[in-house]
Amino acid sequence: MNNRRNFLTGAGAITGAIAAATVSKVAMAALPEPMIQGKPDTMPPLVPNSGRPYNPVVTLNGWSLPWRMNSGVKEFHLVAEPVVREMAPGFKAHLWGYNGQSPGPTIEVVEGDHVRIFVTNKLPEHTSIHWHGQRLPNGMDGVNGLTQKAIDPGKTFVYEFVARRPGTFMYHPHADEMTQMAMGMMGFWVTHPKGRHPLIDEVDRDFVFLLNAYDIEPGSYTPKIMTMLDFNLWSWNSRIFPGIDSLNVRLGDKVRIRMGNLTMTNHPMHLHGHEFVVTGTDGGPTPKSTRWHEVTTDIAVGQMRQVEFIANEEGDWAFHCHKSHHTMNAMGHDVPTMIGVDHRQVVRQITNLVPDYMVMGERGMADMAEMEMPLPDNTIPMMTGEGPFGSVEMGGMFSVLKVRRDQKRGDYGNPGWFKHPAGTVAYEFTGSLPQPARASKAGAGAMPAKAIPKKDVEVRIRKPNGHKDH
Ligand SMILES: [Cu+2]
């Protein structure tokens, strides 16, 4: 084993104690005690206190599952069960998950580990777990009906295999998948290399999270499981901005971010202020000759990607899915486009009948983030997040990479807002403005149009409300 830097000693003391608690004398003979997590906070990395050493990952708004060693086998205990997940402060969803949370805890093992996972089903229906991306015996692949009998409610099954290749993996049910994944059943898995690996660099910070999505009607608590495309909550680890923790790093840190996509669509993940390289896919580490720098990487459904970069620009850098509808929360849909429509006459007439009537969106949607809109209980505003300069006008799949010179090694805490050096923030110009260059001609084309209207036509169409008709 090479001499890995252990910069996480402080945080490890806490989680080490949790890991030790799983190994009670009584339990050694039977099932490992299930560890349950009640809080949606980002827990400090789980420093290994048995088995081979490795640099642990940090799960955004999540945690890693402690294990016990039993005659050389690493034993974990997952409990599939209904959970209440706080998706953002003040917004709770009734989901299904593992060990108290959705997603379930991250499982971290080392290449070559013999792994045994006990899965107890406390759901009202049968389940199974598929170990997405793993090399394993066919009968351990977790496909209900094809490779195993379903785990009925109240039963515990055992999965056992050797973690053969290092990389980034996921786990999820392969039984009534449509329901169980729509309800939040999924988790992350990282297999660390057993020694120095030519394609896997050591990093200072290693973050993981799953991309997931829900359709929860404003004012209700349970996802609509039949939804195939029209989700209204776009989340990372079943959290939505501003409920997603920031990724806090030290200036000059080598940072890895691992993401897995278990939604129904792709997510182009975009980082501000830095270029990264994709160093691994669901198939494992990529050959170095195939890596190039980019600032956005698309993650398709069922895929995992890991990106790496040196955090060498100080500041608060946005990190988000670039599909703008995925950085919106509930109410991002079903609102007609009203930009440019002058409502004043209509509003005057309506307020005679409905005194509280308010018009939204004629100057764009930013108004909505500023107005205090009355919302049903348990609804997250469409766009939220209060930054140092006002509303961030974002929701959903959005967080912030915080790069700080004075962040301590091993400190994953939020350092607060960036203090911009004087003269480095965009500012208002108050002098006299020269005439700006402006395109005024309609322009030509590849060839003349066959029939040109006698008078110019301006298209003014108000899009139909909702998605129901297409
Ligand atoms: Cu997206």
Short mmCIF file of N, CA and C in Angstrom, two decimals, residues 248-319:
data_model
loop_
_atom_site.label_atom_id
_atom_site.label_comp_id
_atom_site.label_asym_id
_atom_site.label_seq_id
_atom_site.Cartn_x
_atom_site.Cartn_y
_atom_site.Cartn_z
N ASN A 248 -17.16 22.64 -0.96
CA ASN A 248 -16.21 23.57 -0.37
C ASN A 248 -14.79 23.00 -0.47
N VAL A 249 -13.90 23.73 -1.16
CA VAL A 249 -12.55 23.23 -1.37
C VAL A 249 -11.53 24.32 -1.06
N ARG A 250 -10.28 23.87 -0.97
CA ARG A 250 -9.18 24.76 -0.67
C ARG A 250 -8.51 25.15 -1.99
N LEU A 251 -8.07 26.39 -2.10
CA LEU A 251 -7.41 26.86 -3.32
C LEU A 251 -6.25 25.92 -3.67
N GLY A 252 -6.22 25.43 -4.88
CA GLY A 252 -5.14 24.55 -5.32
C GLY A 252 -5.46 23.07 -5.15
N ASP A 253 -6.58 22.75 -4.50
CA ASP A 253 -6.98 21.34 -4.33
C ASP A 253 -7.21 20.67 -5.68
N LYS A 254 -6.84 19.40 -5.75
CA LYS A 254 -7.27 18.58 -6.89
C LYS A 254 -8.62 17.99 -6.49
N VAL A 255 -9.63 18.26 -7.30
CA VAL A 255 -11.01 17.92 -6.94
C VAL A 255 -11.56 16.91 -7.93
N ARG A 256 -12.23 15.89 -7.41
CA ARG A 256 -12.96 14.95 -8.27
C ARG A 256 -14.44 15.05 -7.90
N ILE A 257 -15.30 15.07 -8.91
CA ILE A 257 -16.75 15.01 -8.68
C ILE A 257 -17.28 13.83 -9.47
N ARG A 258 -17.94 12.91 -8.76
CA ARG A 258 -18.54 11.74 -9.43
C ARG A 258 -20.05 11.91 -9.41
N MET A 259 -20.67 11.70 -10.59
CA MET A 259 -22.12 11.86 -10.70
C MET A 259 -22.71 10.66 -11.42
N GLY A 260 -23.89 10.25 -11.00
CA GLY A 260 -24.61 9.17 -11.69
C GLY A 260 -26.00 9.67 -12.01
N ASN A 261 -26.54 9.29 -13.15
CA ASN A 261 -27.84 9.80 -13.60
C ASN A 261 -28.90 8.71 -13.54
N LEU A 262 -29.86 8.85 -12.62
CA LEU A 262 -30.99 7.92 -12.56
C LEU A 262 -32.31 8.66 -12.77
N THR A 263 -32.29 9.68 -13.65
CA THR A 263 -33.53 10.34 -14.05
C THR A 263 -33.96 9.75 -15.39
N MET A 264 -34.92 10.41 -16.06
CA MET A 264 -35.42 9.94 -17.35
C MET A 264 -34.87 10.77 -18.51
N THR A 265 -33.88 11.63 -18.24
CA THR A 265 -33.32 12.44 -19.32
C THR A 265 -31.86 12.76 -19.02
N ASN A 266 -31.17 13.30 -20.03
CA ASN A 266 -29.75 13.60 -19.85
C ASN A 266 -29.55 14.95 -19.15
N HIS A 267 -28.39 15.13 -18.54
CA HIS A 267 -28.09 16.38 -17.84
C HIS A 267 -26.70 16.86 -18.20
N PRO A 268 -26.61 17.95 -18.97
CA PRO A 268 -25.31 18.56 -19.26
C PRO A 268 -24.83 19.34 -18.04
N MET A 269 -23.86 18.80 -17.35
CA MET A 269 -23.41 19.39 -16.09
C MET A 269 -22.30 20.40 -16.37
N HIS A 270 -22.50 21.61 -15.87
CA HIS A 270 -21.65 22.75 -16.25
C HIS A 270 -21.03 23.40 -15.01
N LEU A 271 -19.71 23.56 -15.08
CA LEU A 271 -18.97 24.20 -13.98
C LEU A 271 -18.42 25.54 -14.44
N HIS A 272 -18.58 26.55 -13.60
CA HIS A 272 -18.06 27.88 -13.92
C HIS A 272 -16.61 28.04 -13.45
N GLY A 273 -15.86 28.85 -14.17
CA GLY A 273 -14.55 29.30 -13.69
C GLY A 273 -13.40 28.34 -13.85
N HIS A 274 -13.64 27.10 -14.23
CA HIS A 274 -12.59 26.08 -14.35
C HIS A 274 -12.89 25.18 -15.54
N GLU A 275 -11.86 24.54 -16.08
CA GLU A 275 -12.06 23.47 -17.06
C GLU A 275 -11.78 22.15 -16.34
N PHE A 276 -12.55 21.14 -16.67
CA PHE A 276 -12.29 19.82 -16.07
C PHE A 276 -12.05 18.79 -17.17
N VAL A 277 -11.56 17.63 -16.78
CA VAL A 277 -11.48 16.49 -17.70
C VAL A 277 -12.34 15.37 -17.15
N VAL A 278 -12.97 14.62 -18.04
CA VAL A 278 -13.70 13.43 -17.63
C VAL A 278 -12.67 12.32 -17.47
N THR A 279 -12.47 11.86 -16.25
CA THR A 279 -11.42 10.86 -16.00
C THR A 279 -11.99 9.46 -15.87
N GLY A 280 -13.32 9.36 -15.84
CA GLY A 280 -13.90 8.03 -15.71
C GLY A 280 -15.34 8.04 -16.15
N THR A 281 -15.80 6.90 -16.66
CA THR A 281 -17.19 6.71 -17.04
C THR A 281 -17.72 5.53 -16.24
N ASP A 282 -18.92 5.07 -16.61
CA ASP A 282 -19.47 3.89 -15.94
C ASP A 282 -18.61 2.65 -16.22
N GLY A 283 -17.79 2.72 -17.29
CA GLY A 283 -16.93 1.57 -17.61
C GLY A 283 -15.59 1.60 -16.89
N GLY A 284 -15.34 2.65 -16.09
CA GLY A 284 -14.08 2.73 -15.36
C GLY A 284 -13.26 3.93 -15.79
N PRO A 285 -12.00 3.98 -15.34
CA PRO A 285 -11.16 5.13 -15.69
C PRO A 285 -10.91 5.18 -17.19
N THR A 286 -10.88 6.40 -17.76
CA THR A 286 -10.64 6.54 -19.19
C THR A 286 -9.14 6.60 -19.46
N PRO A 287 -8.69 6.07 -20.60
CA PRO A 287 -7.26 6.21 -20.96
C PRO A 287 -6.90 7.69 -21.04
N LYS A 288 -5.69 8.05 -20.58
CA LYS A 288 -5.34 9.48 -20.52
C LYS A 288 -5.35 10.13 -21.90
N SER A 289 -5.03 9.35 -22.94
CA SER A 289 -4.98 9.91 -24.29
C SER A 289 -6.38 10.32 -24.79
N THR A 290 -7.45 9.87 -24.12
CA THR A 290 -8.81 10.19 -24.58
C THR A 290 -9.41 11.36 -23.82
N ARG A 291 -8.64 11.97 -22.94
CA ARG A 291 -9.20 13.03 -22.09
C ARG A 291 -8.97 14.40 -22.71
N TRP A 292 -9.99 15.25 -22.68
CA TRP A 292 -9.83 16.63 -23.10
C TRP A 292 -10.56 17.54 -22.13
N HIS A 293 -10.17 18.80 -22.15
CA HIS A 293 -10.77 19.76 -21.23
C HIS A 293 -12.13 20.20 -21.74
N GLU A 294 -13.04 20.38 -20.84
CA GLU A 294 -14.33 20.97 -21.19
C GLU A 294 -14.93 21.62 -19.95
N VAL A 295 -16.01 22.36 -20.14
CA VAL A 295 -16.65 23.00 -19.00
C VAL A 295 -18.06 22.45 -18.78
N THR A 296 -18.53 21.61 -19.71
CA THR A 296 -19.83 20.96 -19.57
C THR A 296 -19.68 19.52 -20.02
N THR A 297 -20.20 18.60 -19.25
CA THR A 297 -20.22 17.21 -19.71
C THR A 297 -21.63 16.67 -19.58
N ASP A 298 -22.08 15.99 -20.63
CA ASP A 298 -23.44 15.48 -20.64
C ASP A 298 -23.46 14.09 -20.01
N ILE A 299 -24.42 13.86 -19.14
CA ILE A 299 -24.54 12.57 -18.49
C ILE A 299 -25.88 11.97 -18.89
N ALA A 300 -25.83 10.89 -19.66
CA ALA A 300 -27.07 10.27 -20.14
C ALA A 300 -27.67 9.39 -19.05
N VAL A 301 -28.89 8.95 -19.29
CA VAL A 301 -29.62 8.13 -18.32
C VAL A 301 -28.88 6.82 -18.08
N GLY A 302 -28.67 6.48 -16.84
CA GLY A 302 -27.98 5.24 -16.50
C GLY A 302 -26.48 5.34 -16.52
N GLN A 303 -25.94 6.54 -16.86
CA GLN A 303 -24.49 6.70 -16.92
C GLN A 303 -23.92 7.30 -15.65
N MET A 304 -22.62 7.05 -15.45
CA MET A 304 -21.88 7.73 -14.41
C MET A 304 -20.70 8.44 -15.08
N ARG A 305 -20.34 9.59 -14.53
CA ARG A 305 -19.18 10.33 -15.02
C ARG A 305 -18.40 10.82 -13.81
N GLN A 306 -17.07 10.81 -13.94
CA GLN A 306 -16.28 11.50 -12.92
C GLN A 306 -15.41 12.53 -13.60
N VAL A 307 -15.42 13.74 -13.05
CA VAL A 307 -14.63 14.83 -13.63
C VAL A 307 -13.60 15.28 -12.60
N GLU A 308 -12.47 15.80 -13.11
CA GLU A 308 -11.40 16.26 -12.22
C GLU A 308 -10.83 17.59 -12.70
N PHE A 309 -10.41 18.40 -11.73
CA PHE A 309 -9.82 19.70 -12.06
C PHE A 309 -9.04 20.19 -10.85
N ILE A 310 -8.16 21.16 -11.10
CA ILE A 310 -7.47 21.85 -10.01
C ILE A 310 -8.28 23.10 -9.71
N ALA A 311 -8.70 23.23 -8.47
CA ALA A 311 -9.50 24.41 -8.07
C ALA A 311 -8.54 25.56 -7.82
N ASN A 312 -8.16 26.26 -8.89
CA ASN A 312 -7.16 27.31 -8.71
C ASN A 312 -7.69 28.71 -9.00
N GLU A 313 -9.01 28.85 -8.95
CA GLU A 313 -9.60 30.20 -9.06
C GLU A 313 -10.48 30.41 -7.84
N GLU A 314 -10.12 31.40 -7.03
CA GLU A 314 -10.91 31.65 -5.82
C GLU A 314 -12.29 32.21 -6.17
N GLY A 315 -13.27 31.87 -5.38
CA GLY A 315 -14.58 32.46 -5.58
C GLY A 315 -15.72 31.50 -5.30
N ASP A 316 -16.94 31.96 -5.59
CA ASP A 316 -18.16 31.15 -5.48
C ASP A 316 -18.62 30.86 -6.90
N TRP A 317 -18.34 29.67 -7.37
CA TRP A 317 -18.58 29.31 -8.77
C TRP A 317 -19.82 28.45 -8.89
N ALA A 318 -20.75 28.89 -9.75
CA ALA A 318 -21.97 28.11 -9.98
C ALA A 318 -21.61 26.77 -10.61
N PHE A 319 -22.35 25.76 -10.23
CA PHE A 319 -22.18 24.40 -10.78
C PHE A 319 -23.60 23.86 -10.93
#
